PDB file of C-alpha atoms in Angstrom:
ATOM      1  CA  MET C   3       0.432  16.324  15.536  1.00  0.00           C
ATOM      2  CA  MET C   4      -2.085  15.985  18.375  1.00  0.00           C
ATOM      3  CA  GLU C   5      -4.234  18.690  16.774  1.00  0.00           C
ATOM      4  CA  ASN C   6      -5.110  16.010  14.210  1.00  0.00           C
ATOM      5  CA  PHE C   7      -7.337  14.373  16.828  1.00  0.00           C
ATOM      6  CA  LYS C   8     -10.434  16.114  18.065  1.00  0.00           C
ATOM      7  CA  VAL C   9     -13.463  14.927  20.005  1.00  0.00           C
ATOM      8  CA  ILE C  10     -16.792  16.474  19.059  1.00  0.00           C
ATOM      9  CA  ASP C  11     -19.714  15.123  21.088  1.00  0.00           C
ATOM     10  CA  ASN C  12     -19.254  11.363  20.921  1.00  0.00           C
ATOM     11  CA  TYR C  13     -17.322  11.454  17.640  1.00  0.00           C
ATOM     12  CA  LEU C  14     -13.555  11.205  17.306  1.00  0.00           C
ATOM     13  CA  MET C  15     -12.398  13.241  14.309  1.00  0.00           C
ATOM     14  CA  VAL C  16      -9.062  12.118  12.847  1.00  0.00           C
ATOM     15  CA  ARG C  17      -7.443  14.407  10.303  1.00  0.00           C
ATOM     16  CA  MET C  18      -5.372  12.031   8.193  1.00  0.00           C
ATOM     17  CA  PRO C  19      -1.877  13.149   7.076  1.00  0.00           C
ATOM     18  CA  GLU C  20      -0.753  13.962   3.542  1.00  0.00           C
ATOM     19  CA  GLU C  21       0.889  10.549   3.156  1.00  0.00           C
ATOM     20  CA  ILE C  22      -0.530   7.471   4.889  1.00  0.00           C
ATOM     21  CA  ASP C  23       1.916   4.573   4.929  1.00  0.00           C
ATOM     22  CA  HIS C  24       3.304   2.033   7.403  1.00  0.00           C
ATOM     23  CA  HIS C  25       5.766   4.640   8.718  1.00  0.00           C
ATOM     24  CA  LYS C  26       2.928   6.943   9.793  1.00  0.00           C
ATOM     25  CA  SER C  27       0.277   4.352  10.611  1.00  0.00           C
ATOM     26  CA  SER C  28       1.240   3.235  14.116  1.00  0.00           C
ATOM     27  CA  TYR C  29       1.180   6.842  15.377  1.00  0.00           C
ATOM     28  CA  ILE C  30      -2.360   7.323  14.052  1.00  0.00           C
ATOM     29  CA  SER C  31      -3.652   3.956  15.314  1.00  0.00           C
ATOM     30  CA  GLU C  32      -2.148   4.310  18.793  1.00  0.00           C
ATOM     31  CA  ASN C  33      -3.441   7.833  19.325  1.00  0.00           C
ATOM     32  CA  ALA C  34      -6.892   7.080  17.951  1.00  0.00           C
ATOM     33  CA  ASP C  35      -7.105   4.114  20.353  1.00  0.00           C
ATOM     34  CA  LYS C  36      -6.133   6.345  23.286  1.00  0.00           C
ATOM     35  CA  PHE C  37      -9.013   8.684  22.475  1.00  0.00           C
ATOM     36  CA  ILE C  38     -11.439   5.812  21.961  1.00  0.00           C
ATOM     37  CA  VAL C  39     -10.627   4.419  25.423  1.00  0.00           C
ATOM     38  CA  GLN C  40     -10.119   7.658  27.398  1.00  0.00           C
ATOM     39  CA  GLU C  41     -12.825   9.853  25.881  1.00  0.00           C
ATOM     40  CA  LYS C  42     -15.288   6.999  25.395  1.00  0.00           C
ATOM     41  CA  VAL C  43     -16.194   8.080  21.866  1.00  0.00           C
ATOM     42  CA  ASP C  44     -18.759   6.003  19.996  1.00  0.00           C
ATOM     43  CA  HIS C  45     -17.883   6.808  16.406  1.00  0.00           C
ATOM     44  CA  VAL C  46     -14.739   7.619  14.431  1.00  0.00           C
ATOM     45  CA  VAL C  47     -14.568  10.004  11.469  1.00  0.00           C
ATOM     46  CA  PHE C  48     -11.500   9.880   9.208  1.00  0.00           C
ATOM     47  CA  ASP C  49     -10.972  13.122   7.313  1.00  0.00           C
ATOM     48  CA  PHE C  50      -8.942  12.678   4.098  1.00  0.00           C
ATOM     49  CA  GLU C  51      -8.927  16.339   3.097  1.00  0.00           C
ATOM     50  CA  ASP C  52      -5.087  16.600   3.198  1.00  0.00           C
ATOM     51  CA  THR C  53      -4.321  13.085   1.967  1.00  0.00           C
ATOM     52  CA  LYS C  54      -2.472  12.730  -1.325  1.00  0.00           C
ATOM     53  CA  PHE C  55      -1.101   9.213  -0.865  1.00  0.00           C
ATOM     54  CA  MET C  56      -2.370   6.098   0.869  1.00  0.00           C
ATOM     55  CA  ASP C  57      -1.372   2.437   0.746  1.00  0.00           C
ATOM     56  CA  SER C  58      -2.847  -0.619   2.493  1.00  0.00           C
ATOM     57  CA  SER C  59      -1.570   0.697   5.832  1.00  0.00           C
ATOM     58  CA  GLY C  60      -4.471   3.161   5.692  1.00  0.00           C
ATOM     59  CA  ILE C  61      -6.869   0.251   5.253  1.00  0.00           C
ATOM     60  CA  GLY C  62      -5.296  -1.373   8.322  1.00  0.00           C
ATOM     61  CA  ILE C  63      -5.833   1.787  10.390  1.00  0.00           C
ATOM     62  CA  ILE C  64      -9.530   1.974   9.475  1.00  0.00           C
ATOM     63  CA  LEU C  65     -10.133  -1.773   9.885  1.00  0.00           C
ATOM     64  CA  GLY C  66      -8.416  -1.843  13.282  1.00  0.00           C
ATOM     65  CA  ARG C  67     -10.482   1.081  14.626  1.00  0.00           C
ATOM     66  CA  TYR C  68     -13.670  -0.416  13.207  1.00  0.00           C
ATOM     67  CA  LYS C  69     -12.996  -3.652  15.097  1.00  0.00           C
ATOM     68  CA  LYS C  70     -12.533  -1.664  18.317  1.00  0.00           C
ATOM     69  CA  ILE C  71     -15.754   0.357  18.186  1.00  0.00           C
ATOM     70  CA  SER C  72     -18.173  -1.766  16.150  1.00  0.00           C
ATOM     71  CA  CYS C  73     -18.742  -4.261  18.967  1.00  0.00           C
ATOM     72  CA  PHE C  74     -20.272  -1.381  20.954  1.00  0.00           C
ATOM     73  CA  GLY C  75     -22.404  -0.295  18.021  1.00  0.00           C
ATOM     74  CA  GLY C  76     -19.998   2.408  16.844  1.00  0.00           C
ATOM     75  CA  LYS C  77     -19.623   3.481  13.237  1.00  0.00           C
ATOM     76  CA  VAL C  78     -16.716   4.553  11.074  1.00  0.00           C
ATOM     77  CA  PHE C  79     -17.026   7.387   8.573  1.00  0.00           C
ATOM     78  CA  ALA C  80     -14.755   8.665   5.812  1.00  0.00           C
ATOM     79  CA  ILE C  81     -15.050  12.288   4.696  1.00  0.00           C
ATOM     80  CA  ASN C  82     -13.328  14.264   1.943  1.00  0.00           C
ATOM     81  CA  ALA C  83     -12.056  11.078   0.314  1.00  0.00           C
ATOM     82  CA  ASP C  84     -10.998  11.660  -3.301  1.00  0.00           C
ATOM     83  CA  ASN C  85     -11.603   9.141  -6.080  1.00  0.00           C
ATOM     84  CA  ARG C  86      -8.305   7.415  -5.426  1.00  0.00           C
ATOM     85  CA  ILE C  87      -9.064   6.790  -1.754  1.00  0.00           C
ATOM     86  CA  ARG C  88     -12.632   5.726  -2.552  1.00  0.00           C
ATOM     87  CA  HIS C  89     -11.188   3.230  -5.036  1.00  0.00           C
ATOM     88  CA  LEU C  90      -8.813   1.830  -2.388  1.00  0.00           C
ATOM     89  CA  LEU C  91     -11.725   1.476   0.067  1.00  0.00           C
ATOM     90  CA  MET C  92     -13.762  -0.279  -2.627  1.00  0.00           C
ATOM     91  CA  ILE C  93     -11.190  -2.878  -3.638  1.00  0.00           C
ATOM     92  CA  SER C  94     -10.512  -3.750  -0.002  1.00  0.00           C
ATOM     93  CA  GLY C  95     -14.251  -4.108   0.633  1.00  0.00           C
ATOM     94  CA  LEU C  96     -14.189  -1.404   3.299  1.00  0.00           C
ATOM     95  CA  HIS C  97     -17.039   0.514   1.658  1.00  0.00           C
ATOM     96  CA  LYS C  98     -19.288  -2.127   3.230  1.00  0.00           C
ATOM     97  CA  ILE C  99     -18.338  -1.140   6.775  1.00  0.00           C
ATOM     98  CA  VAL C 100     -17.295   2.487   6.356  1.00  0.00           C
ATOM     99  CA  GLU C 101     -19.815   5.174   5.536  1.00  0.00           C
ATOM    100  CA  ILE C 102     -18.278   7.330   2.827  1.00  0.00           C
ATOM    101  CA  MET C 103     -19.705  10.845   3.039  1.00  0.00           C
ATOM    102  CA  GLU C 104     -19.310  13.823   0.739  1.00  0.00           C
TER     103      GLU C 104
ATOM    104  CA  MET J  23      14.528   2.708 -25.237  1.00  0.00           C
ATOM    105  CA  LYS J  24      16.184   0.989 -22.290  1.00  0.00           C
ATOM    106  CA  ASN J  25      17.106   2.398 -18.917  1.00  0.00           C
ATOM    107  CA  GLU J  26      18.084   0.681 -15.680  1.00  0.00           C
ATOM    108  CA  MET J  27      18.361   1.811 -12.055  1.00  0.00           C
ATOM    109  CA  LYS J  28      19.397  -0.035  -8.910  1.00  0.00           C
ATOM    110  CA  MET J  29      19.318   1.068  -5.324  1.00  0.00           C
ATOM    111  CA  GLU J  30      19.892  -0.374  -1.872  1.00  0.00           C
ATOM    112  CA  PHE J  31      18.691   1.100   1.413  1.00  0.00           C
ATOM    113  CA  ASP J  32      18.231   0.168   5.071  1.00  0.00           C
ATOM    114  CA  ALA J  33      15.027  -1.735   5.855  1.00  0.00           C
ATOM    115  CA  ILE J  34      13.511   0.983   8.032  1.00  0.00           C
ATOM    116  CA  SER J  35      10.047   2.470   7.666  1.00  0.00           C
ATOM    117  CA  ALA J  36      11.387   6.009   7.125  1.00  0.00           C
ATOM    118  CA  ASN J  37      12.689   4.801   3.730  1.00  0.00           C
ATOM    119  CA  GLU J  38       9.265   3.712   2.413  1.00  0.00           C
ATOM    120  CA  ALA J  39       8.410   7.196   1.161  1.00  0.00           C
ATOM    121  CA  PHE J  40      11.888   7.616  -0.336  1.00  0.00           C
ATOM    122  CA  ALA J  41      11.625   4.305  -2.224  1.00  0.00           C
ATOM    123  CA  ARG J  42       8.236   4.974  -3.849  1.00  0.00           C
ATOM    124  CA  VAL J  43       9.179   8.546  -4.790  1.00  0.00           C
ATOM    125  CA  ALA J  44      12.502   7.387  -6.285  1.00  0.00           C
ATOM    126  CA  VAL J  45      10.762   4.806  -8.507  1.00  0.00           C
ATOM    127  CA  ALA J  46       8.107   7.361  -9.498  1.00  0.00           C
ATOM    128  CA  ALA J  47      10.857   9.828 -10.446  1.00  0.00           C
ATOM    129  CA  PHE J  48      12.688   7.184 -12.486  1.00  0.00           C
ATOM    130  CA  VAL J  49       9.584   6.386 -14.531  1.00  0.00           C
ATOM    131  CA  SER J  50       8.871  10.066 -15.276  1.00  0.00           C
ATOM    132  CA  GLU J  51      10.713   9.851 -18.610  1.00  0.00           C
ATOM    133  CA  LEU J  52       7.797   7.710 -19.872  1.00  0.00           C
ATOM    134  CA  ASP J  53       5.482  10.624 -19.119  1.00  0.00           C
ATOM    135  CA  PRO J  54       3.012   8.652 -16.986  1.00  0.00           C
ATOM    136  CA  THR J  55      -0.385  10.060 -15.993  1.00  0.00           C
ATOM    137  CA  LEU J  56      -0.954  11.102 -12.373  1.00  0.00           C
ATOM    138  CA  GLU J  57      -3.012   7.957 -11.904  1.00  0.00           C
ATOM    139  CA  GLU J  58      -0.212   5.745 -13.216  1.00  0.00           C
ATOM    140  CA  VAL J  59       2.241   7.465 -10.870  1.00  0.00           C
ATOM    141  CA  SER J  60      -0.123   6.818  -7.930  1.00  0.00           C
ATOM    142  CA  ASP J  61      -0.490   3.170  -8.988  1.00  0.00           C
ATOM    143  CA  ILE J  62       3.286   2.688  -9.070  1.00  0.00           C
ATOM    144  CA  LYS J  63       3.836   4.491  -5.766  1.00  0.00           C
ATOM    145  CA  THR J  64       1.192   2.373  -4.026  1.00  0.00           C
ATOM    146  CA  ALA J  65       2.572  -0.904  -5.405  1.00  0.00           C
ATOM    147  CA  VAL J  66       6.196  -0.043  -4.510  1.00  0.00           C
ATOM    148  CA  SER J  67       5.099   1.100  -1.051  1.00  0.00           C
ATOM    149  CA  GLU J  68       3.361  -2.247  -0.482  1.00  0.00           C
ATOM    150  CA  ALA J  69       6.355  -4.315  -1.609  1.00  0.00           C
ATOM    151  CA  VAL J  70       8.886  -2.298   0.431  1.00  0.00           C
ATOM    152  CA  THR J  71       6.633  -2.340   3.514  1.00  0.00           C
ATOM    153  CA  ASN J  72       6.312  -6.126   3.205  1.00  0.00           C
ATOM    154  CA  ALA J  73      10.112  -6.476   3.021  1.00  0.00           C
ATOM    155  CA  ILE J  74      10.545  -4.374   6.175  1.00  0.00           C
ATOM    156  CA  ILE J  75       7.695  -5.807   8.275  1.00  0.00           C
ATOM    157  CA  HIS J  76       7.593  -9.409   7.137  1.00  0.00           C
ATOM    158  CA  GLY J  77      11.017  -9.985   5.554  1.00  0.00           C
ATOM    159  CA  TYR J  78      12.962  -8.538   8.469  1.00  0.00           C
ATOM    160  CA  ASP J  79      10.235  -8.543  11.188  1.00  0.00           C
ATOM    161  CA  GLY J  80      10.776  -4.810  11.619  1.00  0.00           C
ATOM    162  CA  ILE J  81      14.280  -5.434  12.989  1.00  0.00           C
ATOM    163  CA  GLU J  82      16.901  -2.982  11.746  1.00  0.00           C
ATOM    164  CA  GLY J  83      20.031  -4.179   9.985  1.00  0.00           C
ATOM    165  CA  GLY J  84      18.549  -5.625   6.802  1.00  0.00           C
ATOM    166  CA  LYS J  85      18.760  -4.106   3.351  1.00  0.00           C
ATOM    167  CA  VAL J  86      16.113  -3.723   0.665  1.00  0.00           C
ATOM    168  CA  ASN J  87      17.177  -3.682  -2.973  1.00  0.00           C
ATOM    169  CA  ILE J  88      15.164  -2.219  -5.814  1.00  0.00           C
ATOM    170  CA  ARG J  89      15.948  -2.712  -9.457  1.00  0.00           C
ATOM    171  CA  CYS J  90      13.965  -0.828 -12.080  1.00  0.00           C
ATOM    172  CA  LEU J  91      14.127  -1.364 -15.783  1.00  0.00           C
ATOM    173  CA  ILE J  92      12.367   0.590 -18.475  1.00  0.00           C
ATOM    174  CA  GLU J  93      12.002  -1.303 -21.726  1.00  0.00           C
ATOM    175  CA  GLN J  94      10.057   0.569 -24.390  1.00  0.00           C
ATOM    176  CA  ASP J  95       6.911   1.645 -22.553  1.00  0.00           C
ATOM    177  CA  VAL J  96       7.042  -1.011 -19.823  1.00  0.00           C
ATOM    178  CA  LEU J  97       8.336  -0.473 -16.304  1.00  0.00           C
ATOM    179  CA  HIS J  98       9.786  -3.496 -14.495  1.00  0.00           C
ATOM    180  CA  VAL J  99      10.271  -3.161 -10.751  1.00  0.00           C
ATOM    181  CA  GLU J 100      11.978  -5.762  -8.565  1.00  0.00           C
ATOM    182  CA  VAL J 101      11.903  -5.395  -4.798  1.00  0.00           C
ATOM    183  CA  MET J 102      14.246  -7.799  -3.006  1.00  0.00           C
ATOM    184  CA  ASP J 103      15.023  -8.647   0.601  1.00  0.00           C
ATOM    185  CA  LYS J 104      17.253 -11.280   2.192  1.00  0.00           C
ATOM    186  CA  GLY J 105      14.889 -11.853   5.083  1.00  0.00           C
ATOM    187  CA  ASN J 106      12.557 -14.589   6.293  1.00  0.00           C
ATOM    188  CA  GLY J 107      11.048 -15.588   2.975  1.00  0.00           C
ATOM    189  CA  ILE J 108       7.458 -16.767   2.619  1.00  0.00           C
ATOM    190  CA  GLU J 109       6.405 -20.292   3.580  1.00  0.00           C
ATOM    191  CA  ASP J 110       3.180 -20.348   1.572  1.00  0.00           C
ATOM    192  CA  ILE J 111       3.108 -17.756  -1.218  1.00  0.00           C
ATOM    193  CA  GLU J 112      -0.409 -18.643  -2.373  1.00  0.00           C
ATOM    194  CA  LYS J 113      -1.785 -18.090   1.144  1.00  0.00           C
ATOM    195  CA  ALA J 114       0.193 -14.852   1.558  1.00  0.00           C
ATOM    196  CA  MET J 115      -1.366 -13.456  -1.601  1.00  0.00           C
ATOM    197  CA  GLU J 116      -4.960 -14.048  -0.479  1.00  0.00           C
ATOM    198  CA  PRO J 117      -6.858 -10.817   0.166  1.00  0.00           C
ATOM    199  CA  LEU J 118      -7.163  -9.979   3.884  1.00  0.00           C
ATOM    200  CA  PHE J 119      -4.718 -12.714   4.897  1.00  0.00           C
ATOM    201  CA  THR J 120      -2.081 -11.371   7.260  1.00  0.00           C
ATOM    202  CA  THR J 121       0.353 -12.905   9.711  1.00  0.00           C
ATOM    203  CA  LYS J 122       0.546  -9.638  11.636  1.00  0.00           C
ATOM    204  CA  PRO J 123      -2.995  -8.469  12.518  1.00  0.00           C
ATOM    205  CA  GLU J 124      -1.635  -7.082  15.829  1.00  0.00           C
ATOM    206  CA  LEU J 125       0.305  -4.502  13.802  1.00  0.00           C
ATOM    207  CA  ASN J 126      -2.893  -3.334  12.097  1.00  0.00           C
ATOM    208  CA  ARG J 127      -1.878  -4.884   8.815  1.00  0.00           C
ATOM    209  CA  SER J 128      -4.830  -5.215   6.482  1.00  0.00           C
ATOM    210  CA  GLY J 129      -3.742  -8.175   4.373  1.00  0.00           C
ATOM    211  CA  MET J 130      -4.173  -6.026   1.264  1.00  0.00           C
ATOM    212  CA  GLY J 131      -0.517  -5.603   0.282  1.00  0.00           C
ATOM    213  CA  PHE J 132      -0.339  -8.208  -2.501  1.00  0.00           C
ATOM    214  CA  PRO J 133      -3.923  -7.529  -3.691  1.00  0.00           C
ATOM    215  CA  PHE J 134      -3.024  -3.827  -4.091  1.00  0.00           C
ATOM    216  CA  MET J 135       0.137  -4.719  -6.038  1.00  0.00           C
ATOM    217  CA  GLU J 136      -1.983  -6.945  -8.268  1.00  0.00           C
ATOM    218  CA  ALA J 137      -4.658  -4.296  -8.703  1.00  0.00           C
ATOM    219  CA  PHE J 138      -2.324  -1.464  -9.643  1.00  0.00           C
ATOM    220  CA  MET J 139       0.304  -3.219 -11.738  1.00  0.00           C
ATOM    221  CA  ASP J 140      -0.205  -5.294 -14.882  1.00  0.00           C
ATOM    222  CA  ASP J 141       1.829  -8.257 -13.720  1.00  0.00           C
ATOM    223  CA  LEU J 142       3.008  -9.563 -10.354  1.00  0.00           C
ATOM    224  CA  GLU J 143       5.359 -12.422  -9.632  1.00  0.00           C
ATOM    225  CA  VAL J 144       6.591 -13.462  -6.184  1.00  0.00           C
ATOM    226  CA  LEU J 145       9.703 -15.573  -5.765  1.00  0.00           C
ATOM    227  CA  SER J 146      10.570 -16.656  -2.260  1.00  0.00           C
ATOM    228  CA  VAL J 147      12.629 -19.222  -0.405  1.00  0.00           C
ATOM    229  CA  ALA J 148      11.947 -19.642   3.310  1.00  0.00           C
ATOM    230  CA  GLY J 149      14.959 -18.441   5.257  1.00  0.00           C
ATOM    231  CA  GLU J 150      16.607 -16.809   2.249  1.00  0.00           C
ATOM    232  CA  GLY J 151      14.405 -13.926   1.204  1.00  0.00           C
ATOM    233  CA  THR J 152      11.772 -12.689  -1.196  1.00  0.00           C
ATOM    234  CA  THR J 153      11.785 -11.008  -4.582  1.00  0.00           C
ATOM    235  CA  VAL J 154       8.659  -9.304  -5.897  1.00  0.00           C
ATOM    236  CA  ILE J 155       8.669  -8.627  -9.646  1.00  0.00           C
ATOM    237  CA  MET J 156       6.093  -6.198 -11.017  1.00  0.00           C
ATOM    238  CA  LYS J 157       5.466  -4.877 -14.487  1.00  0.00           C
ATOM    239  CA  LYS J 158       3.365  -2.028 -15.755  1.00  0.00           C
ATOM    240  CA  LYS J 159       2.812  -0.683 -19.222  1.00  0.00           C
ATOM    241  CA  ILE J 160       2.782   3.096 -19.190  1.00  0.00           C
ATOM    242  CA  GLY J 161       0.606   5.207 -21.427  1.00  0.00           C
ATOM    243  CA  CYS J 162      -2.137   2.782 -22.345  1.00  0.00           C
ATOM    244  CA  ILE J 163      -5.790   3.410 -21.659  1.00  0.00           C
ATOM    245  CA  PRO J 164      -7.079   1.035 -18.981  1.00  0.00           C
ATOM    246  CA  TRP J 165      -9.375  -1.523 -20.563  1.00  0.00           C
ATOM    247  CA  ILE J 166     -11.671  -1.515 -17.554  1.00  0.00           C
ATOM    248  CA  GLU J 167     -13.114   1.927 -17.014  1.00  0.00           C
ATOM    249  CA  ASP J 168     -13.242   3.176 -13.445  1.00  0.00           C
ATOM    250  CA  GLU J 169     -16.678   2.597 -12.002  1.00  0.00           C
ATOM    251  CA  GLU J 170     -16.858   6.135 -10.638  1.00  0.00           C
TER     252      GLU J 170
END
């Protein structure tokens, strides 16, 4: 599971799992926070390539990490998000704080 | 056509995936689109997660009940817990409102249920539990086209 977290330069890359729900969310949040503190990354990139299901727990993960890094000028990115995930980010207003990249 | 299903399971997070997949499998006889299946899975996941986190405060020992009813082309889903209940339902349903920000909850549970189902009703008595009743018509073209 730890191979889902990778630091490249000052970016933390998080490969999101196939299903993102409350059951999986604390593991992702806790580990991402460890990297943010220990590796002093500035930005976080969430990669949704493998993700086939997400509920509001995924929104909580992104929002929580954004709150942690934005006060130091950090940014949050979403890559490989399909239409479904983009839609979820839209209706929760997260598209205003997360940069959604192709 | 009428078809009913009831299930009861322990209020633990490992059962969230089981619950949404079970409801999705039950509705398959209506031949829903992939999008409709995703809508139902998200809404059920939200309701079950709420029961576990808020109803029972994440403490094991509680039970979550789901009752599904298919009537013609409409799916009814009831998700019930006998937990804490909700003091102020109107407040709880506000987007981004959460009583558990420390658990990384987004406050989007009820808004997602509302967005993905056609009808949402929340019945709750403080100290006695909560029942979420959702309805969705399967096989109709959404009247608001996706912006994308």
